[in-house]
């Protein structure tokens, strides 16, 4: 085990992938300087400017070039720093990257990774605080992962680069600097496998990314109240490991689904609907969702706090699903 | 100087043959569509044949092209076989894309045809990416991005040209300036008359070419492709042409005068090339007729192939969303 | 009552709005020729090129110009013909139009309409067949409407233009040419009000847009089987008239939520989750969703039919929710 | 010719005062941020003051500007009061945007400041839309779109310039070429050295200006604004400058040599303007000091205002998502 931050985990995964396979290149704004969050630091020195490519502020072309490279033999990783900037490349992500394999009848794969940082970090305000997985997960042809700790960051990014399909890798900004243990060696976390972070029999909390940390805290508070929550960290949203979720819900009969993204129409709605559809008879109460209130993310801290959920909201939701309100 | 000076007779005749095959194919597509045989919508390439034929003649088989919604001509010129294209237009299982793509998404990566594209200017950045990849892999492959006069106002045009120019990538950006984007004259939406001036914003060569003259399209493409291959960076070719038909088959064409269309049809690129070849004693009437007849046979065979092919099975509809299903 | 197509309904609504208020202008590609589906035909003649503005193929700038005009005193309507083209303007729609009012502290309104055609129409394939309301509804700051008949088309478009906020108006391509009765005069349908199309006591079908037509057919088939479905046409997705839905579900206890868009992560997931959250005790069976299978829309008719749902799938879903499978 | 020839003494001194107010405001913001008083991130305008001050001096109060992530200078020059800007940076209820926007979204529509914008080049199309609206309403208002050398490669730059040029809209596109986009020199991402050549792609005037010379920024802006107001269409002004500080406060600035920064700081636009004004006998040492002192007082008052103002109440967080709640 080594201890490293999310940022270092990215560098580590990138370095392993780039050493192993010289088709792996990385493109993004300021990338040769290490990227906005230092997640690419040191790669230029080892791999040079042919593989670590500074891009102009042209998100659409970053993605289009990535697609062009991916379908002609490379395995590019594109970086978009803040996830809102992907909105300037949506045509390329959705109409091109996601659809090429299918639309062309399977004759080509599109092995690329789109990496972006999402979520709230100290009042970055409306255009730099969103979580947009609800968009990517809805659109067929994209795989989507969102780690909650450096080991998964390392392992999922490695799996994403090794995957032959377009994978959107989303990392919450607030946890990027956090450190944690990462298994030695070339640690890989397969796409599509959730992790049970804590076992419990009273209710199931399903979440991912930063919300897993809030949920760990919430689980402790709940335990003090005598409520034992099982905590599932999805890690991979597409493909979704529904089996792990359903087998937990089958035991607990109660479920809270949480994310930092907007609740309305968010990915949590899919998880709740899927659970309801497949385990209705096991449910002892209506699943409860936790997500951001339906407003752009405000700047001022008290407003930001009012819109974006944390462990308090998770505790409240757990108590609600337990019928304790 | 002879018009065909920089061409072997074989090449000159090959360009002719490509143009004729496109024309005959597209004319048949028009008929088939009007007869209700083809699903979807079709945009034909009739009138613009000298561009695809001339440009692709300057390319190697393993060079790349990205195409547009009006992509059949590019597909044919780049070396796709007619049968799979036609079968794709029919939505058959034997189509180039197994019936998944249709007219707007014809592709064959094995001949470097990286796809027709239903998004205007959608192929330009992809061409730049293919050129970046070729440079990195050291293959000297060139990429051509075809687009229309309508596409030149899209942001991706700017982003692609700036990126390709900055890295001196081996891309040729070929604007097929057929004067209209759907129903709208380019003069209503575009701030400059001569589209080639846009190259100056990137410090790359920009050349206006008579796109109905196969000698010119080939010559300018050859020079641009050579520059691209030798590390000289991208070129913008503004090829002036005209589409003989509507934007799509079925277009009522209320937006342009039939007199204008008639006048422009006089500059038929195929007739013109036939005259040139005849003048330079490279072609006889008999030879010309044989090319048309052969193309007709080939297209008929493609139609037969398509019609006799099965539709894909609905049960396969969810295949190939992903390469790897975890 | 007059009879008109959806296309004529658009022209009619536009004309009323433009006559009444000279701040209303319309911008789009080929718009002076009537637009891709003839929905703007005749406007140029009456209102001239200052108000009916042909735009270059620059979706991002169509939207940005629309925002700039909207915040400086006009009430622009932007047309994007196929909804997939909005992906090229997502930054402007989401980061600018939707957020301006909030981010600037309420000092400005953004009274614009974004009109786009969605859905499947005779094998238009992967880049011209999608339904993307699941994206727009998730993002705060946008209102979203999707009519199922010419009267609602007329009335909702009129309301959208009169509204002071950005409204996304989505019209299914397959029904644009369909004709239907439209009340005389300046018919307006307020945003946020669902319509009960058919009453029934066995189950509730919640849907909108083209799927309402499939549902009407399905209801007839179900009636022949002795099943009486209540049919709710949402018309407006944001704001969502959940009261009408809940009061129906309270009576029937069974619900099918259907749309042509992809089922996974679609707007239906929100509706199901909201119903489950607020009427769990009334539910007698798990809500069933109907939506497109998770693939880009294929070209070939048998494949397209396999991916995109119609009335058969609705009947099957209704039987499932009735426990008849 | 005197440098201040086309200016009244009042105007010349007014430009000086604006520059000083921006400098003092931004210096204080830097301190406050480093002291942990401000949430979010801040990008300061120090070193670029001659641009906002010169350009906005050429505008009327009801003209429009759109701004960038580096927007405080534009906001001040366009006439926003310092108190509400500072309170906004503090996230206070009395802020220009009631604490909802913060540094990157400062706006005041009542003085035509249509918003700082966190999306690079995000304001250019909005400026074009404002100009279209002004033309339609017959108000003769001009719109200025500020953006950076990094923004010039964004597709929206191209789309906005083409649209504005086609319609001869009253927009002035002001590129603040401070040589870097975040950590990246423009030379690494941009295909041309002189950014003003990009105007030629649209058939509009493109002029490179010494952006540290307030006489030049004002003079060129005045001409461009005049043309814009009179129906002569848009202009691209490439104003060469340099940011003295990091990209944001806290930037370690590993990407540029401190010698380069030192050299560039010699061309301080404020000192230079003070020398000019002194040479032309428009300013005395005493007058200059008074302006700085006054600005310091004003900024201190703004800080006091901000610090004494309440935070917004969390319970109001869902207000103003919509104007009309149905
Ligand atoms: C991004 C985008 N916007 C709009 C359209 C609709 N559309 C299809 S073809 C076309 C006109 C294209 O004109 P041009 O680029 O000149 O090509 P041409 O049809 O003349 O070959 C338009 C607007 C589209 N396919 N993609
Ligand atoms: C669309 C988009 N991409 C990336 C960013 C991240 N970003 C913020 S400022 C900046 C550099 C902008 O450079 P420039 O336009 O030269 O302005 P300057 O900071 O030099 O004033 C970048 C890349 C962004 N805000 N928006
Ligand atoms: Mg054209
Ligand atoms: Mg800069």
PDB file of N, CA and C in Angstrom, chain B residues 8 107 172 201:
ATOM      1  N   UNK B   8      -0.996  10.948 -65.623  1.00  0.00           N
ATOM      2  CA  UNK B   8      -0.871   9.890 -66.620  1.00  0.00           C
ATOM      3  C   UNK B   8      -2.236   9.711 -67.271  1.00  0.00           C
ATOM      4  N   UNK B 107     -19.568   4.683 -43.974  1.00  0.00           N
ATOM      5  CA  UNK B 107     -18.165   4.698 -43.550  1.00  0.00           C
ATOM      6  C   UNK B 107     -17.504   3.376 -43.921  1.00  0.00           C
ATOM      7  N   UNK B 172      -5.756  18.438 -45.183  1.00  0.00           N
ATOM      8  CA  UNK B 172      -6.239  19.345 -46.219  1.00  0.00           C
ATOM      9  C   UNK B 172      -7.723  19.573 -45.958  1.00  0.00           C
ATOM     10  N   UNK B 201      -6.268  33.695 -41.536  1.00  0.00           N
ATOM     11  CA  UNK B 201      -6.403  33.789 -40.086  1.00  0.00           C
ATOM     12  C   UNK B 201      -5.546  32.750 -39.373  1.00  0.00           C
TER      13      UNK B 201
END
